[in-house]
Coordinates of N, CA and C in Angstrom, one line a residue:
X601 N 70.2 115.2 125.9 CA 69.7 114.0 126.5 C 68.4 114.3 127.3
X602 N 68.4 115.5 128.0 CA 67.2 115.9 128.7 C 66.0 116.1 127.8
X603 N 66.3 116.7 126.6 CA 65.2 116.9 125.7 C 64.6 115.6 125.2
X604 N 65.4 114.6 124.9 CA 64.9 113.3 124.5 C 64.1 112.7 125.6
X605 N 64.6 112.7 126.8 CA 63.9 112.1 127.9 C 62.6 112.8 128.1
X606 N 62.5 114.1 128.0 CA 61.3 114.9 128.2 C 60.3 114.5 127.1
X607 N 60.7 114.4 125.9 CA 59.8 114.0 124.8 C 59.2 112.6 125.0
X608 N 60.1 111.7 125.5 CA 59.6 110.3 125.7 C 58.7 110.2 126.9
X609 N 58.9 110.9 128.0 CA 58.2 110.7 129.2 C 57.0 111.7 129.3
X610 N 57.0 112.7 128.5 CA 55.9 113.8 128.6 C 54.5 113.2 128.6
X611 N 54.1 112.3 127.7 CA 52.7 111.9 127.8 C 52.3 111.2 129.1
X612 N 53.2 110.5 129.7 CA 53.0 109.9 131.1 C 52.8 111.0 132.1
X613 N 53.7 112.0 132.1 CA 53.6 113.1 133.0 C 52.3 113.9 132.8
X614 N 51.9 114.1 131.6 CA 50.6 114.8 131.3 C 49.5 114.0 131.8
X615 N 49.5 112.7 131.6 CA 48.4 111.9 132.0 C 48.3 111.9 133.6
X616 N 49.4 111.9 134.2 CA 49.5 112.0 135.7 C 48.8 113.3 136.2
X617 N 49.1 114.4 135.6 CA 48.6 115.7 135.9 C 47.1 115.7 135.7
X618 N 46.6 115.2 134.6 CA 45.2 115.1 134.2 C 44.5 114.3 135.3
X619 N 45.1 113.1 135.7 CA 44.4 112.3 136.7 C 44.3 113.1 138.0
X620 N 45.4 113.8 138.4 CA 45.4 114.5 139.7 C 44.4 115.6 139.7
X621 N 44.2 116.3 138.6 CA 43.3 117.4 138.5 C 41.8 117.1 138.3
X622 N 41.6 115.9 137.6 CA 40.3 115.6 137.2 C 39.6 114.7 138.3
X623 N 40.3 114.0 139.0 CA 39.7 113.1 140.0 C 39.2 111.8 139.5
X624 N 39.5 111.5 138.2 CA 39.1 110.3 137.6 C 39.8 109.1 138.3
X625 N 39.1 108.0 138.3 CA 39.6 106.8 138.9 C 40.0 105.7 137.9
X626 N 40.9 106.1 137.0 CA 41.3 105.1 135.9 C 42.9 105.1 136.0
X627 N 43.4 104.1 135.3 CA 44.9 103.9 135.3 C 45.5 104.8 134.2
X628 N 46.7 105.0 134.3 CA 47.4 105.9 133.4 C 47.4 105.3 131.9
X629 N 47.6 104.0 131.7 CA 47.5 103.5 130.4 C 46.1 103.7 129.7
X630 N 45.1 103.5 130.5 CA 43.7 103.8 130.0 C 43.5 105.2 129.7
X631 N 44.0 106.1 130.6 CA 43.8 107.5 130.3 C 44.6 108.0 129.1
X632 N 45.8 107.4 128.9 CA 46.6 107.7 127.7 C 45.8 107.3 126.4
X633 N 45.2 106.2 126.5 CA 44.4 105.7 125.4 C 43.2 106.7 125.1
X634 N 42.5 107.1 126.2 CA 41.4 108.0 126.0 C 41.9 109.4 125.4
X635 N 43.0 109.8 126.0 CA 43.6 111.1 125.5 C 43.9 111.0 124.0
X636 N 44.5 109.9 123.6 CA 44.8 109.7 122.2 C 43.6 109.6 121.3
X637 N 42.6 109.0 121.8 CA 41.3 108.9 121.0 C 40.6 110.2 120.9
X638 N 40.7 111.1 121.9 CA 40.1 112.4 121.9 C 40.8 113.4 121.0
X639 N 42.2 113.3 121.0 CA 42.9 114.4 120.3 C 44.1 114.0 119.6
X640 N 44.4 112.7 119.6 CA 45.5 112.1 118.9 C 46.8 112.5 119.6
X641 N 47.9 112.5 118.9 CA 49.2 112.7 119.4 C 49.3 114.2 119.9
X642 N 48.6 115.1 119.3 CA 48.6 116.5 119.7 C 48.1 116.6 121.1
X643 N 47.1 115.8 121.5 CA 46.6 115.9 122.8 C 47.6 115.3 123.9
X644 N 48.3 114.3 123.5 CA 49.3 113.7 124.4 C 50.5 114.7 124.7
X645 N 50.8 115.5 123.7 CA 52.0 116.4 123.8 C 51.6 117.8 124.0
X646 N 50.3 118.1 124.4 CA 49.9 119.5 124.7 C 50.7 120.0 125.9
X647 N 51.3 121.1 125.7 CA 52.1 121.8 126.7 C 53.6 121.4 126.8
X648 N 54.0 120.7 125.8 CA 55.4 120.3 125.8 C 56.4 121.4 125.5
X649 N 56.0 122.4 124.7 CA 56.9 123.5 124.3 C 57.3 124.3 125.6
X650 N 56.4 124.7 126.4 CA 56.9 125.4 127.7 C 57.8 124.5 128.5
X651 N 57.5 123.2 128.6 CA 58.3 122.3 129.4 C 59.7 122.2 128.8
X652 N 59.8 122.1 127.5 CA 61.2 122.0 126.8 C 61.9 123.3 127.0
X653 N 61.2 124.4 126.9 CA 61.9 125.7 127.1 C 62.4 125.9 128.5
X654 N 61.6 125.4 129.5 CA 62.0 125.5 130.9 C 63.2 124.6 131.1
X655 N 63.2 123.5 130.5 CA 64.4 122.6 130.6 C 65.7 123.1 130.0
X656 N 65.5 123.7 128.9 CA 66.7 124.3 128.2 C 67.2 125.5 129.0
X657 N 66.3 126.4 129.5 CA 66.8 127.5 130.3 C 67.4 127.1 131.6
X658 N 66.8 126.1 132.2 CA 67.3 125.6 133.5 C 68.7 125.0 133.3
X659 N 68.9 124.2 132.2 CA 70.2 123.7 132.0 C 71.3 124.8 131.7
X660 N 70.9 125.8 130.9 CA 71.8 126.9 130.6 C 72.2 127.6 131.9
X661 N 71.2 127.9 132.7 CA 71.5 128.6 134.0 C 72.4 127.7 134.9
X662 N 72.2 126.5 135.0 CA 73.0 125.6 135.8 C 74.4 125.5 135.3
X663 N 74.6 125.4 133.9 CA 75.9 125.4 133.4 C 76.7 126.7 133.6
X664 N 76.0 127.8 133.5 CA 76.6 129.1 133.7 C 77.0 129.3 135.2
X665 N 76.2 128.9 136.1 CA 76.5 128.9 137.5 C 77.7 128.0 137.8
X666 N 77.7 126.8 137.3 CA 78.8 125.9 137.5 C 80.1 126.4 137.0
X667 N 80.1 127.1 135.8 CA 81.2 127.7 135.2 C 81.8 128.8 136.1
X668 N 80.9 129.7 136.6 CA 81.3 130.8 137.4 C 81.9 130.3 138.7
X669 N 81.3 129.3 139.3 CA 81.8 128.7 140.6 C 83.2 128.1 140.3
X670 N 83.4 127.4 139.2 CA 84.7 126.9 138.8 C 85.8 127.9 138.7
X671 N 85.4 129.0 138.0 CA 86.4 130.2 137.8 C 86.7 130.8 139.2
X672 N 85.7 130.9 140.1 CA 85.9 131.5 141.4 C 86.9 130.6 142.2
X673 N 86.6 129.3 142.2 CA 87.5 128.4 142.9 C 88.9 128.4 142.4
X674 N 89.1 128.4 141.1 CA 90.4 128.4 140.5 C 91.1 129.7 140.8
X675 N 90.5 130.9 140.8 CA 91.1 132.1 141.1 C 91.5 132.2 142.6
X676 N 90.6 131.7 143.4 CA 90.9 131.7 144.9 C 92.1 130.8 145.2
X677 N 92.1 129.6 144.6 CA 93.2 128.7 144.8 C 94.5 129.3 144.3
X678 N 94.5 129.9 143.1 CA 95.7 130.5 142.5 C 96.2 131.6 143.4
X679 N 95.3 132.5 143.9 CA 95.8 133.6 144.7 C 96.3 133.1 146.1
X680 N 95.7 132.0 146.6 CA 96.1 131.4 147.9 C 97.5 130.8 147.7
X681 N 97.8 130.1 146.6 CA 99.1 129.5 146.4 C 100.2 130.6 146.2
X682 N 99.8 131.7 145.5 CA 100.8 132.8 145.3 C 101.1 133.4 146.6
X683 N 100.2 133.6 147.5 CA 100.4 134.2 148.8 C 101.3 133.4 149.6
X684 N 101.2 132.1 149.6 CA 102.0 131.1 150.3 C 103.4 131.2 149.8
X685 N 103.6 131.3 148.5 CA 105.0 131.4 148.0 C 105.7 132.7 148.4
X686 N 105.0 133.8 148.6 CA 105.6 135.1 148.9 C 106.0 135.1 150.4
X687 N 105.4 134.4 151.3 CA 105.7 134.4 152.7 C 107.1 133.8 152.9
X688 N 108.0 134.5 153.6 CA 109.3 133.8 153.9 C 109.1 132.7 154.9
X689 N 109.9 131.7 154.7 CA 109.8 130.6 155.7 C 110.5 130.9 156.9
X690 N 109.9 130.5 158.1 CA 110.5 130.8 159.4 C 111.6 129.7 159.6
X691 N 112.7 130.2 160.1 CA 113.8 129.2 160.4 C 113.9 129.1 161.9
X692 N 114.1 127.9 162.3 CA 114.1 127.6 163.7 C 115.5 127.5 164.2

């Protein structure tokens, strides 16, 4: 899902960066048209490979961290419940 959204939104993000770095005073739709006329679709998607790679690596890292935290919590809860079962109950 993230890859699809990146592919769809990338030309807009690229145009925004070009506007910020160039100082041009045009709108994003006009700049997208200029970029397309100058270099076609290739110009609109210049730099997408590093962005997709970053997104995939970021997602993989987040899933790994989430999985490790889940295992830690499960083992902590399991050991805590085992310790509670071992303690004799105090009688009043």
